[in-house]
Short mmCIF file of C-alpha atoms in Angstrom, two decimals:
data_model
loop_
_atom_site.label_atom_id
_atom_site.label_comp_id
_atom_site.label_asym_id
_atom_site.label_seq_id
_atom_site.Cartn_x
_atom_site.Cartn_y
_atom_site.Cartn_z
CA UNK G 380 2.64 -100.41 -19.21
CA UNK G 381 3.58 -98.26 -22.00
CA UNK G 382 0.09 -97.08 -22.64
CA UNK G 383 -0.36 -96.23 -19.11
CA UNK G 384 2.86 -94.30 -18.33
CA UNK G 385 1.52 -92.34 -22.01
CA UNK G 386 -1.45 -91.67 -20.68
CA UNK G 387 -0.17 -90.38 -17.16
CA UNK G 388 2.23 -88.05 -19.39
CA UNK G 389 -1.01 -86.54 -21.10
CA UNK G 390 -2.40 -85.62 -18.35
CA UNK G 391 0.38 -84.17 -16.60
CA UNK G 392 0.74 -81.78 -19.93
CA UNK G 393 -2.81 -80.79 -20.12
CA UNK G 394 -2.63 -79.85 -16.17
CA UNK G 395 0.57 -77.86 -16.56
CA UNK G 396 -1.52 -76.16 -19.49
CA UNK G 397 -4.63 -75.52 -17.89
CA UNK G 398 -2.53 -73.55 -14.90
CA UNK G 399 -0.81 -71.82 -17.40
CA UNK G 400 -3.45 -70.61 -19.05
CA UNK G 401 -5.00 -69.73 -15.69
CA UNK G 402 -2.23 -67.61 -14.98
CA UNK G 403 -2.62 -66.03 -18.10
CA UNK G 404 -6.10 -64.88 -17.94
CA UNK G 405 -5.61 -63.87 -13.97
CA UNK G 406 -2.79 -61.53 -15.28
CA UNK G 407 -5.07 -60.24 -18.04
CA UNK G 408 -7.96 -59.16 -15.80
CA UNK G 409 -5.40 -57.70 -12.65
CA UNK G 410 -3.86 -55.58 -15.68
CA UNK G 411 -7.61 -54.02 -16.00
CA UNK G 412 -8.57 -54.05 -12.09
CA UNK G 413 -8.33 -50.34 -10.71
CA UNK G 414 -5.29 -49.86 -8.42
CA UNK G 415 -6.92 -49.34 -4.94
CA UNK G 416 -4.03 -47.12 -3.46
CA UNK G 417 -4.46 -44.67 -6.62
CA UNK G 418 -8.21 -44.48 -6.12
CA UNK G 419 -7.95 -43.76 -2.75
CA UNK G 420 -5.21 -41.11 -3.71
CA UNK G 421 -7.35 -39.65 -6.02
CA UNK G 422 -10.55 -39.30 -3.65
CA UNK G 423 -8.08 -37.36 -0.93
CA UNK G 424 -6.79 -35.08 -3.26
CA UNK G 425 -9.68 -33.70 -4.55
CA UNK G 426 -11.05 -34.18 -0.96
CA UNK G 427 -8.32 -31.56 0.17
CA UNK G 428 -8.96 -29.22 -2.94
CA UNK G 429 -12.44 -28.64 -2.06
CA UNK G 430 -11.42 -28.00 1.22
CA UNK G 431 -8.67 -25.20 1.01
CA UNK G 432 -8.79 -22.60 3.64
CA UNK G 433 -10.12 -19.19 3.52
CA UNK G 434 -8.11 -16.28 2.22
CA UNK G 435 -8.34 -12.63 2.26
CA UNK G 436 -6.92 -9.54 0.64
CA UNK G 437 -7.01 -6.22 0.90
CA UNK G 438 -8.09 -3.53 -2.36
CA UNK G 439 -7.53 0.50 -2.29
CA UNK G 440 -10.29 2.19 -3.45
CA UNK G 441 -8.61 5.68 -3.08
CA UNK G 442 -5.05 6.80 -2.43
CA UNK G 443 -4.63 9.36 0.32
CA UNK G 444 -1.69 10.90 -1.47
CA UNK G 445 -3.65 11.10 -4.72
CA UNK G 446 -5.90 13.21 -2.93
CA UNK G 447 -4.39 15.33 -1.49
CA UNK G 448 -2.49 16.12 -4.18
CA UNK G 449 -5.46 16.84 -6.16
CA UNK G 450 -6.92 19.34 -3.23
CA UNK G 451 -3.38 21.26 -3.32
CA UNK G 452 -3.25 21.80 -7.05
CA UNK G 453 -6.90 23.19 -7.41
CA UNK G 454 -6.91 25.09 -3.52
CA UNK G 455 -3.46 26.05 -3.31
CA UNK G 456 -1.97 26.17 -6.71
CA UNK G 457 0.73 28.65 -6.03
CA UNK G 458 2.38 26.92 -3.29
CA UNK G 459 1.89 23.40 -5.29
CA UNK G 460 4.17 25.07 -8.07
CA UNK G 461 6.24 25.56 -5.19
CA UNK G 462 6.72 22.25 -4.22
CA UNK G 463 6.86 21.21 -7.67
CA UNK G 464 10.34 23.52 -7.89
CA UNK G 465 12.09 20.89 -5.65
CA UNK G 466 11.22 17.37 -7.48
CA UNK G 467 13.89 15.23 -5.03
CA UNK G 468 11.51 16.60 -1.70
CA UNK G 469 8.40 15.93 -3.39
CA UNK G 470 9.32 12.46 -4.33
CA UNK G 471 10.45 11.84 -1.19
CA UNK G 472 7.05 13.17 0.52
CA UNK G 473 5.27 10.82 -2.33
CA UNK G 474 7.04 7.68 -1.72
CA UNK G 475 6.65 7.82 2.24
CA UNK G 476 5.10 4.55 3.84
CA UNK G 477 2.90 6.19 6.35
CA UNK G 478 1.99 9.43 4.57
CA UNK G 479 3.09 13.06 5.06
CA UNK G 480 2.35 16.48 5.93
CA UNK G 481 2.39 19.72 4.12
CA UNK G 482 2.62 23.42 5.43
CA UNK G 483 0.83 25.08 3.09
CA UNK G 484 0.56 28.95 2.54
CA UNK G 485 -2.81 30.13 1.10
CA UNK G 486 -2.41 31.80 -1.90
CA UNK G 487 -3.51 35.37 -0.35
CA UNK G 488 -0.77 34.88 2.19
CA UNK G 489 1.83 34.49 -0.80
CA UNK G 490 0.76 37.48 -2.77
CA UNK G 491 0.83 39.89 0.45
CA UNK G 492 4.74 39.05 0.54
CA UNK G 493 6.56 42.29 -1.25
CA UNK G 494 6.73 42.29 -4.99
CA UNK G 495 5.10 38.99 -5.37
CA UNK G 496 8.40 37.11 -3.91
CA UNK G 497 7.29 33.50 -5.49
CA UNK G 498 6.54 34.59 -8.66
CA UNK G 499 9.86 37.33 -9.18
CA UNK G 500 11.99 33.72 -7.49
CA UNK G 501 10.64 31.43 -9.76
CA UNK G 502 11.22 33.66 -13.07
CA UNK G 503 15.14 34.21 -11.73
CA UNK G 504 17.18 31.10 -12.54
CA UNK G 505 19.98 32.62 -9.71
CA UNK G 506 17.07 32.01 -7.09
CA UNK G 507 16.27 28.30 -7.88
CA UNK G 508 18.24 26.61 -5.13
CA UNK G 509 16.72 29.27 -2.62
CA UNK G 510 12.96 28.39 -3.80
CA UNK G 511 13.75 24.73 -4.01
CA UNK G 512 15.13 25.40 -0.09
CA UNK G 513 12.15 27.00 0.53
CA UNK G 514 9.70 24.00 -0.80
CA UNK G 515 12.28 21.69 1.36
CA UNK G 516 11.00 23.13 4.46
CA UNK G 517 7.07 22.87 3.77
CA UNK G 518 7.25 19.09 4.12
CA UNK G 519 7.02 16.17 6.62
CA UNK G 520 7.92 12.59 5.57
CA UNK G 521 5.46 11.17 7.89
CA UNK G 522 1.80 12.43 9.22
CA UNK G 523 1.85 15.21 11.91
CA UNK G 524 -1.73 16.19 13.47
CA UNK G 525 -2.16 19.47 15.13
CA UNK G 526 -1.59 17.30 18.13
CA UNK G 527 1.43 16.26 17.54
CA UNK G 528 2.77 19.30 16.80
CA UNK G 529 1.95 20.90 19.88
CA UNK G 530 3.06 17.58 22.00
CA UNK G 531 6.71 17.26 20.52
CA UNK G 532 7.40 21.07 19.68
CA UNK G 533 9.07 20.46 16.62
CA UNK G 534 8.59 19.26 13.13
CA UNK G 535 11.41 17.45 10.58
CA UNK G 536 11.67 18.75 7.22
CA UNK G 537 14.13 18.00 4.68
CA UNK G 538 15.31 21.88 5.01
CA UNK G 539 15.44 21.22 8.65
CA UNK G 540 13.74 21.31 11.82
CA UNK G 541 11.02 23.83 12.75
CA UNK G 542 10.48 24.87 16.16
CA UNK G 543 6.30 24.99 16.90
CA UNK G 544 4.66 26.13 19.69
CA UNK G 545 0.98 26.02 21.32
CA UNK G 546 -0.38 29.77 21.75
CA UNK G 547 -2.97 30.25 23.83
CA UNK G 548 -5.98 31.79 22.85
CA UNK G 549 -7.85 33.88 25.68
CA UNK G 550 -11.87 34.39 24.12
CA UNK G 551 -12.35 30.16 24.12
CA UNK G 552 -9.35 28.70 26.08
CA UNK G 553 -7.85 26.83 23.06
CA UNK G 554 -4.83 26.86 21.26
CA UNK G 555 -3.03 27.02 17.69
CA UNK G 556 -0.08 26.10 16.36
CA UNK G 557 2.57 28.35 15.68
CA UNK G 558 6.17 28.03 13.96
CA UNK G 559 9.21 29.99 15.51
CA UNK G 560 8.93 33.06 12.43
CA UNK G 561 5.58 34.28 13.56
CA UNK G 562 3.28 32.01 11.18
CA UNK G 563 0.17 29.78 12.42
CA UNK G 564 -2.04 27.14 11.40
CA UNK G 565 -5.30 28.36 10.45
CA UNK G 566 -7.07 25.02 9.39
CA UNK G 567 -6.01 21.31 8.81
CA UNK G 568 -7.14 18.52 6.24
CA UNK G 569 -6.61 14.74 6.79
CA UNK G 570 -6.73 12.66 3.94
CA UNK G 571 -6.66 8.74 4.56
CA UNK G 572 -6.48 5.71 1.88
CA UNK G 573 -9.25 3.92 1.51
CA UNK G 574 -9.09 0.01 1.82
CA UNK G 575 -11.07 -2.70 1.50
CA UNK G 576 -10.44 -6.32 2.95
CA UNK G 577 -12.11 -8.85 0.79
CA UNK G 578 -12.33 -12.98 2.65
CA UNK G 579 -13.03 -15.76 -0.01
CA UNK G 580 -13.53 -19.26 1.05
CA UNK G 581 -11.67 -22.20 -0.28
CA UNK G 582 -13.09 -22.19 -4.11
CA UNK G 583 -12.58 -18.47 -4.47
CA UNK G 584 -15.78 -17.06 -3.78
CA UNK G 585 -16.08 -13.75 -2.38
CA UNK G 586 -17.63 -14.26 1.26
CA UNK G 587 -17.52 -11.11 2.87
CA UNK G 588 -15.94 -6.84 2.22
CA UNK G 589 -14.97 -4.38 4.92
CA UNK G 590 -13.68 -1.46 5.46
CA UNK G 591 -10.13 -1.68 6.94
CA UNK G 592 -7.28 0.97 8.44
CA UNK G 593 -3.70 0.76 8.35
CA UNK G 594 -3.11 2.56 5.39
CA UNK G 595 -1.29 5.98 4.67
CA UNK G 596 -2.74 9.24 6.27
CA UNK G 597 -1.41 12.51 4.11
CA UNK G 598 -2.09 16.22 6.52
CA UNK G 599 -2.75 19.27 4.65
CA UNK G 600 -1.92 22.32 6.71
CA UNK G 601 -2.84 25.31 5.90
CA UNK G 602 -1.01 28.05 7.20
CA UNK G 603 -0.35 32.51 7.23
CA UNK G 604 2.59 32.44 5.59
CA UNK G 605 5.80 30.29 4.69
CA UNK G 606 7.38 28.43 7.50
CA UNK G 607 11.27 28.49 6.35
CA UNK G 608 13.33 30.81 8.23
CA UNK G 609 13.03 34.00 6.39
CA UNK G 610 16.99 34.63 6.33
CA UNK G 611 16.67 32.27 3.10
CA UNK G 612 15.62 35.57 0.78
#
């Protein structure tokens, strides 16, 4: 009886030991099984990153303002040292969002004032604030075509307003500009920026380049004299 309740005890202790060991080695191997839910994690992610959306942006190849600064200092390089005499006006015209507009006097119309005016103003440090006056009034903080000129009748400067007019001409039927002193547009310039808009798809390759609008537009207007009010000298 002995021997049998022994033997039954044996067994019971070499079961118990076979499940634990069992156990053991099913632990072992789960510990090295990959995780499903992170695999599947993993796939979608980089699913989603090879799958980002298209994106664009837009380049300037040329500023507007740069140029036509660059045609006023070599075209009319009197009147740019003119503007250069008032540097809070010709900030302002630089940093406008849309662009601006410039009346500028040819440099033949500025030497048939009397005793070169500019020139004897700019060498007299009492006439300063009159020539920096003058430069106020030869700038628009915003593009103004021929058109528009004629349409609203007036034009905003930092000096103050200017009163413009349409004047008929009789041989062809069209018209030019003229300000309320006697002076008149002879010719205009439009300068634009020039963008590009540049798509890429989803890994940053360059798909497509156009040519786009919406940037600033910068007028140059030449004109027969200077536009201020002449009371100012």
């Amino acid at each position: 009886m002995m021997m049998t309740t022994s033997r039954r005890s044996s067994s019971i202790v070499l079961f118990l030991a076979s499940i634990a060991v069992s156990s053991f080695f099913a632990t072992a191997v789960s510990a090295f099984a990959p995780i499903k839910s992170s695999s599947r994690s993993l796939h979608q992610r980089s699913f989603h990153h090879h799958n980002k959306s298209p994106s664009s942006s837009t380049t300037s190849l040329s500023s507007s303002r740069d140029k036509a600064e660059q045609y006023l200092s070599t075209t009319y390089p009197q009147f740019y040292y003119l503007l250069q005499q008032n540097p809070t006006a010709l900030n302002l015209m630089r940093n406008s969002k849309s662009g601006f507009t410039l009346f500028a006097p040819s440099n033949d119309s500025i030497a048939a004032y009397p005793c070169n005016l500019l020139s004897a103003a700019c060498n007299n440090e009492d006439m300063q604030p009159v020539i920096a006056k003058m430069a106020s009034y030869h700038i628009v903080n915003a593009p103004m075509s021929v058109e528009l000129l004629g349409r609203y009748g007036v034009a905003s400067t930092p000096g103050g307003e200017l009163t413009t007019t349409v004047v008929q001409h009789d041989d062809d039927g069209g018209g030019v500009i003229m300000f309320e002193n006697g002076v008149s547009v002879i010719e205009s310039y439009e300068f634009q920026d020039e963008l590009v808009q540049n798509v890429q798809d989803g890994n940053g390759n360059l798909v497509e380049s156009s040519s786009v609008g919406g940037g600033k537009t910068c007028i140059v207007h030449e004109v027969d004299g200077f536009v201020c009010p002449e009371g100012l000298w």
